[in-house]
Every structure is written in C-alpha cells, then in structure tokens.
PDB file of C-alpha atoms in Angstrom:
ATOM      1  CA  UNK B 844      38.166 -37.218 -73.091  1.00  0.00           C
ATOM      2  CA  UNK B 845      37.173 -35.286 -69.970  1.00  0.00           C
ATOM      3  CA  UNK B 846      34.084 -33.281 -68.555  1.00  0.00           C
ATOM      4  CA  UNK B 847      36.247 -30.278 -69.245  1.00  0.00           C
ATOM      5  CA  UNK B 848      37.635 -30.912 -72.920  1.00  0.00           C
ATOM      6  CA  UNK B 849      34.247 -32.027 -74.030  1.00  0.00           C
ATOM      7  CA  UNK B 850      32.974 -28.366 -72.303  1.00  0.00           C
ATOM      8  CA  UNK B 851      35.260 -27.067 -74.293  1.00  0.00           C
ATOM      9  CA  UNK B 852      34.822 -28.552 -77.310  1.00  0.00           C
ATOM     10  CA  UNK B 853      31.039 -28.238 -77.414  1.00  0.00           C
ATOM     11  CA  UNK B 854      31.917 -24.069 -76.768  1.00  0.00           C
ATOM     12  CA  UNK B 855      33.990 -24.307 -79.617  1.00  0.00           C
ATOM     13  CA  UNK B 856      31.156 -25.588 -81.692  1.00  0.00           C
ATOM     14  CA  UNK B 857      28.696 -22.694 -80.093  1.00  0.00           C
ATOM     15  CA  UNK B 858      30.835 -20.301 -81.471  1.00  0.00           C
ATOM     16  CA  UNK B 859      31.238 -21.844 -84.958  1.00  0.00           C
ATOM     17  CA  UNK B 860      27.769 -22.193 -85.201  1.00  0.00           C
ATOM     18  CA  UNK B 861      26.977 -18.468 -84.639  1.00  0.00           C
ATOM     19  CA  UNK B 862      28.796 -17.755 -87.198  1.00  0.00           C
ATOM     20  CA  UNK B 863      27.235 -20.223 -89.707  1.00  0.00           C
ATOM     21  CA  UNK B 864      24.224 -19.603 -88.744  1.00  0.00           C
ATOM     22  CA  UNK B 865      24.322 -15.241 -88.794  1.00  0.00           C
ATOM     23  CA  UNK B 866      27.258 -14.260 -90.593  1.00  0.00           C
ATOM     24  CA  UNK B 867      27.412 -16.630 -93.509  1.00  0.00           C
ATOM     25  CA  UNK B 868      23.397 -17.897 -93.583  1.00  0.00           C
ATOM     26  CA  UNK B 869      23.680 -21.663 -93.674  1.00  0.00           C
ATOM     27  CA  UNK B 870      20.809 -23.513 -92.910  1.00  0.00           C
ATOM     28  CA  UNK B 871      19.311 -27.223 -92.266  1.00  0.00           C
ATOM     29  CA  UNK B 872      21.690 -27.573 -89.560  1.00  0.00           C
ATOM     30  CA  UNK B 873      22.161 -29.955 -87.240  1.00  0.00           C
ATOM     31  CA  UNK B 874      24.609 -30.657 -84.237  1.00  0.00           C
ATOM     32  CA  UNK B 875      26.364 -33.890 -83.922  1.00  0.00           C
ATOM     33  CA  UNK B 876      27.495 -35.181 -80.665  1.00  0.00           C
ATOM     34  CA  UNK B 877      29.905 -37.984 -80.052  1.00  0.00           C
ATOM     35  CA  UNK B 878      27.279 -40.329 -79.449  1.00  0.00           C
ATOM     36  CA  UNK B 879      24.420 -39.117 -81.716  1.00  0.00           C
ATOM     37  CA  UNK B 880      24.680 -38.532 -85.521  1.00  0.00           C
ATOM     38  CA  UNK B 881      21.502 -37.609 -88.523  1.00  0.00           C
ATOM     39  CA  UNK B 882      20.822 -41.131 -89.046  1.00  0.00           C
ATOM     40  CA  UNK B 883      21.677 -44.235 -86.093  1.00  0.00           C
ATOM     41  CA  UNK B 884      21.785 -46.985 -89.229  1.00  0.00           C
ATOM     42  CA  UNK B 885      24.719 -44.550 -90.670  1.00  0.00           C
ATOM     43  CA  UNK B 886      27.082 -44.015 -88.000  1.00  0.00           C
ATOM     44  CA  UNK B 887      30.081 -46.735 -87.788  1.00  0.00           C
ATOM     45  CA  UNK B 888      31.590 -45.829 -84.647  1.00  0.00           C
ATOM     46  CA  UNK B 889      31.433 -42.019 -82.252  1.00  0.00           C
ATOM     47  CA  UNK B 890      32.990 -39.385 -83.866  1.00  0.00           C
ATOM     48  CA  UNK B 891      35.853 -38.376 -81.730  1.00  0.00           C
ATOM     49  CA  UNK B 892      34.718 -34.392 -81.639  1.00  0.00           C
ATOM     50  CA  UNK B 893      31.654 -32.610 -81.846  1.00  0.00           C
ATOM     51  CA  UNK B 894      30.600 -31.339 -85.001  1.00  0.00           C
ATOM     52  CA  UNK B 895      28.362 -29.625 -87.570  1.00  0.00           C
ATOM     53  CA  UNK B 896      26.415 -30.497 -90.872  1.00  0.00           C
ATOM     54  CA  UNK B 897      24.423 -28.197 -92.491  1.00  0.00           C
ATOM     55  CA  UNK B 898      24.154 -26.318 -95.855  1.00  0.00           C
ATOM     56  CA  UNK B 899      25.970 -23.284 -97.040  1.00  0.00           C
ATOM     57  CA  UNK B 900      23.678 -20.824 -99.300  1.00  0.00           C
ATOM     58  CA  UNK B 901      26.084 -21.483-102.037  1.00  0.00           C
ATOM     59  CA  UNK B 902      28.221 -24.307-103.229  1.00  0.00           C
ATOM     60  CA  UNK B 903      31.443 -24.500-101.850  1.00  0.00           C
ATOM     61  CA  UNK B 904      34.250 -25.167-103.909  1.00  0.00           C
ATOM     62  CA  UNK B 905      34.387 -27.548-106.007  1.00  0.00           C
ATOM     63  CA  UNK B 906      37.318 -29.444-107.724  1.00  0.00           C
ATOM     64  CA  UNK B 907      35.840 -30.575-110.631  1.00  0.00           C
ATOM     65  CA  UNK B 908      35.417 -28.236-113.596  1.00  0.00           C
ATOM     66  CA  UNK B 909      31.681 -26.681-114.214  1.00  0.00           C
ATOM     67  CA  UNK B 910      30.411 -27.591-117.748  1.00  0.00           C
ATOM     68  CA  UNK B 911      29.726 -24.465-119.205  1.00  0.00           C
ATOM     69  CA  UNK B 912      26.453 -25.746-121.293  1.00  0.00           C
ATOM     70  CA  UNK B 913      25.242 -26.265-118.222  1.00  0.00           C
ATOM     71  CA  UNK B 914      25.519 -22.878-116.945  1.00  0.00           C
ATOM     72  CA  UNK B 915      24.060 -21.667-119.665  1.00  0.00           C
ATOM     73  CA  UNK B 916      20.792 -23.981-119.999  1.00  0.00           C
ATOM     74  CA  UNK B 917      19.618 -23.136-116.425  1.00  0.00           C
ATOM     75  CA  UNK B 918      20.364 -19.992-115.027  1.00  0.00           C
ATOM     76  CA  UNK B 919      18.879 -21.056-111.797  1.00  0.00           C
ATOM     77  CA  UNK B 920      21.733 -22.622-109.066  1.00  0.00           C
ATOM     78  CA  UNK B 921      20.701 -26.011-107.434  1.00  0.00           C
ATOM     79  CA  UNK B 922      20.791 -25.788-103.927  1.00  0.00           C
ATOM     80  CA  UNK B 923      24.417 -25.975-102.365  1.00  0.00           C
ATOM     81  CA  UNK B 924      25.149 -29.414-100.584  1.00  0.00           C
ATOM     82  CA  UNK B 925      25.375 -30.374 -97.375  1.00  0.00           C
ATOM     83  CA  UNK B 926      28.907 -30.382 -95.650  1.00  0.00           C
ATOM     84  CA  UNK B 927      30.409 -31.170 -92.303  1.00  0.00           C
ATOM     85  CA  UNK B 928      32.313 -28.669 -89.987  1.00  0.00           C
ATOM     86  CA  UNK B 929      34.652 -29.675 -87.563  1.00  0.00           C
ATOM     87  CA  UNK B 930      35.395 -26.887 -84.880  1.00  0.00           C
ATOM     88  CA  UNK B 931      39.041 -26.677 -84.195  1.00  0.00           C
ATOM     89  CA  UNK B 932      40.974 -24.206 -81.964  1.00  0.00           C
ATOM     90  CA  UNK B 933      43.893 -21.930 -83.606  1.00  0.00           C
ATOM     91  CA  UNK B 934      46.342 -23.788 -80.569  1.00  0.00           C
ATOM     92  CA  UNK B 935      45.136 -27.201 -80.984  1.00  0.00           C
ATOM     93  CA  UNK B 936      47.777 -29.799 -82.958  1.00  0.00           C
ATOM     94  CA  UNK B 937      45.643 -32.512 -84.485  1.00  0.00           C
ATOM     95  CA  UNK B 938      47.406 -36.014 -85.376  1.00  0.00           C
ATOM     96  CA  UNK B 939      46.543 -37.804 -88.360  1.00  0.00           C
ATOM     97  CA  UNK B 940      45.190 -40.362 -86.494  1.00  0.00           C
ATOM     98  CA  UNK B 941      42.415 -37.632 -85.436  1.00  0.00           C
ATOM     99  CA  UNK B 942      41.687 -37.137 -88.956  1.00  0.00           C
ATOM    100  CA  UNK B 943      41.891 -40.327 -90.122  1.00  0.00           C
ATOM    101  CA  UNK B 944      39.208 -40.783 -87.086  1.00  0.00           C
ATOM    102  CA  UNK B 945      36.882 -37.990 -88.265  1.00  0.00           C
ATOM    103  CA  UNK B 946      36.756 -39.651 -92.032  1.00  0.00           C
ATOM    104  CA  UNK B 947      36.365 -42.664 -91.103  1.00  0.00           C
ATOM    105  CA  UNK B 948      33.571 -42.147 -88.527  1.00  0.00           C
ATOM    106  CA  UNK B 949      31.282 -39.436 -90.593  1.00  0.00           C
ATOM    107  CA  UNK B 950      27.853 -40.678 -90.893  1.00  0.00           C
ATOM    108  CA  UNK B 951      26.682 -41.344 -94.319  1.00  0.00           C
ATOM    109  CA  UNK B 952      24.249 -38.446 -95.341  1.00  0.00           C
ATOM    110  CA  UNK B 953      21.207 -40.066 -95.952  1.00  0.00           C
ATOM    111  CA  UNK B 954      20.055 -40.254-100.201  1.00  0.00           C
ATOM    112  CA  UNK B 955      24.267 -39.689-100.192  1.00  0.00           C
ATOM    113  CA  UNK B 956      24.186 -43.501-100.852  1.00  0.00           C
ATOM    114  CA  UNK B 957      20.827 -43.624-103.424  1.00  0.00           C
ATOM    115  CA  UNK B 958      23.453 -40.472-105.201  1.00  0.00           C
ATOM    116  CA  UNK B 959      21.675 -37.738-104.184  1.00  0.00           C
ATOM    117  CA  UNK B 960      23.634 -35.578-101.753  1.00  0.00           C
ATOM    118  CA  UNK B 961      27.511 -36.026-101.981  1.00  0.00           C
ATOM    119  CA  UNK B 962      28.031 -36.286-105.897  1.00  0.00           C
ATOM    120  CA  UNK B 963      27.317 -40.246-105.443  1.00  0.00           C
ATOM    121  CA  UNK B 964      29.706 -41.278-102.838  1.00  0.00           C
ATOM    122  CA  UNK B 965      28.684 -42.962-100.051  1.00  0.00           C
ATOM    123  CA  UNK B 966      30.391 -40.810 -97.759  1.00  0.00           C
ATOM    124  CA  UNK B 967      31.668 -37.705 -98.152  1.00  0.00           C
ATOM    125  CA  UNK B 968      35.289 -36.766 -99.157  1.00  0.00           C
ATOM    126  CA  UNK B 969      35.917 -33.779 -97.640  1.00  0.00           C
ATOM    127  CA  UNK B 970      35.093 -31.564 -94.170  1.00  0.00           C
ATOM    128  CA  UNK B 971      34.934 -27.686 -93.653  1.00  0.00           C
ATOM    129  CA  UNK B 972      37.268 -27.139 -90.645  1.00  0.00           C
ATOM    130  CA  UNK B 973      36.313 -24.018 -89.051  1.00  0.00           C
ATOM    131  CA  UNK B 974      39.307 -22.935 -86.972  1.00  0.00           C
ATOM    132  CA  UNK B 975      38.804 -20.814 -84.704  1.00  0.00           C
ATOM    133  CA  UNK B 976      41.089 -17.651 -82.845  1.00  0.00           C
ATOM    134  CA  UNK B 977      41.421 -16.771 -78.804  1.00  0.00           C
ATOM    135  CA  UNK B 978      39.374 -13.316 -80.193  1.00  0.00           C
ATOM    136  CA  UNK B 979      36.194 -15.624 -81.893  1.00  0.00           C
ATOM    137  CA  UNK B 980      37.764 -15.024 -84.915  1.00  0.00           C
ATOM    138  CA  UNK B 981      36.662 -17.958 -87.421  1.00  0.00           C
ATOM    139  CA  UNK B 982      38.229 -19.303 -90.493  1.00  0.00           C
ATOM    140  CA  UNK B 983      36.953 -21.815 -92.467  1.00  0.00           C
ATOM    141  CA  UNK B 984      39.328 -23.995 -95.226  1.00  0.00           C
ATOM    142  CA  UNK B 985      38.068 -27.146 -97.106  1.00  0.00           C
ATOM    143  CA  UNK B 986      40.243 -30.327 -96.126  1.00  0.00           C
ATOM    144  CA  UNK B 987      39.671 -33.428 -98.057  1.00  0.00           C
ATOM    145  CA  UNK B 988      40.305 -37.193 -97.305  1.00  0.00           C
ATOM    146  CA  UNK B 989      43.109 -38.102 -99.257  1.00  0.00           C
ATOM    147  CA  UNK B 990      44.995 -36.803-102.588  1.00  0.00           C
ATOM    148  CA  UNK B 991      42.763 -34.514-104.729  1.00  0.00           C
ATOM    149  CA  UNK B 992      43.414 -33.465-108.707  1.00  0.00           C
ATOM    150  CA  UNK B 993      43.933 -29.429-108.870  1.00  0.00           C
ATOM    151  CA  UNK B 994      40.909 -28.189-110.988  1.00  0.00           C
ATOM    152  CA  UNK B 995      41.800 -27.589-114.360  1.00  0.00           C
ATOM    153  CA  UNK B 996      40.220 -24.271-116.141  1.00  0.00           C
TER     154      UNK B 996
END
C-alpha cells in the first residue's frame, strides 16, 4: 500500500469517525492502525485497512430473537456492545480476499474470549462497514463473516 492510499484511507476513517462520534454518539472508541490493535497478545497478523471499534449507544441489530421475559423483568437496556467499523469509499470494489483479510485479522476484544463482550465468541462475527459518498455522506450496513439464519419473529 502506498504513502498516498494509506493518506487516504486514514481520511476516510477521519470522516467516519466524526460521524460516530457527533451524529450517532458512540463512545469508548478507539482507532486501529495497520500495525497497532486494543490488545498486542490479540492481533494475528496487520489488518489490511484502518479501522474503528467502539460502542454504539444502542445495540445494533441483532439476529437472534429477544426473549420477551426478559424484556419484561428488567426494563433497564445493558449497554450496547462493542463493534468494528471498516471505512470504505462509495467507488472502492473490495475482493473477497479483502474481507476474508479483515475477519481473519480482527483482534480478539479482550473478556470477548472469558464471554463477556461478543455473545461468547472469541472473535467477532460481524463488522459495521461505514461506506462513505464523494459529498461525506455516510452509510453504515452490518456485514457478517459467513452465512447467517434470518431472525425469526
């Protein structure tokens, strides 16, 4: 990768992370580099882009279906958990050996593997990709790693 892709890439990354940060309030975030990631015992190899982890105010979607005893015994939310954002531009055609990359090389949260963060898994199963217009224009859709079961209502 050159001086001016990785430039761009860490711009990209600015601009997602305005947005995180003011428009949609996530917090506990942190910026990882190729080379640098939350925990060095974690981290199998670089990750091929620059990227974000952090948590949304809310959980994000997910697949599996909410108990409804459980709503109803606690009416208070636990906190959302973390996720990773990769930056993307609108123009840019990704291979799925570039995804394949980004699963494979996503540090393990740490208390992800003790089944804290990350439902229990080791690593997590899915990324935010945050893809981002020529006008700053940001939109964000869940992508996960590998086949997933449609929730059932």
């Amino acid at each position: 990768m050159t001086t001016a892709e990785t430039s761009d890439l860490l711009n990209l990354r600015s601009v997602v992370l305005s947005n995180l940060q003011h428009q949609h309030y996530w917090t506990d975030i942190k910026l990882l580099d190729t080379q640098v990631d939350i925990d060095e015992n974690t981290q199998n190899d670089p990750l091929p882009r620059p990227m974000i982890y952090g948590r949304p105010p809310e959980q994000l979607y997910n697949p599996e279906p909410a108990s409804s005893t459980n709503e109803a015994s606690s009416s208070e939310k636990p906190p959302a958990d973390k996720e990773y954002v990769l930056p993307v531009h609108l123009t840019e055609k990704l291979t799925l050996r570039t995804w394949a990359s980004v699963f494979d090389n996503l540090p393990t949260p740490s208390g992800a593997a003790e089944g804290g963060e990350g439902g229990g898994d080791a690593k997590k199963k899915r990324i935010v990709v945050a893809v981002v217009s020529g006008d700053s224009t940001v939109v964000y859709y869940i992508m996960h790693d590998g086949i997933v079961k449609p929730r059932q209502n």
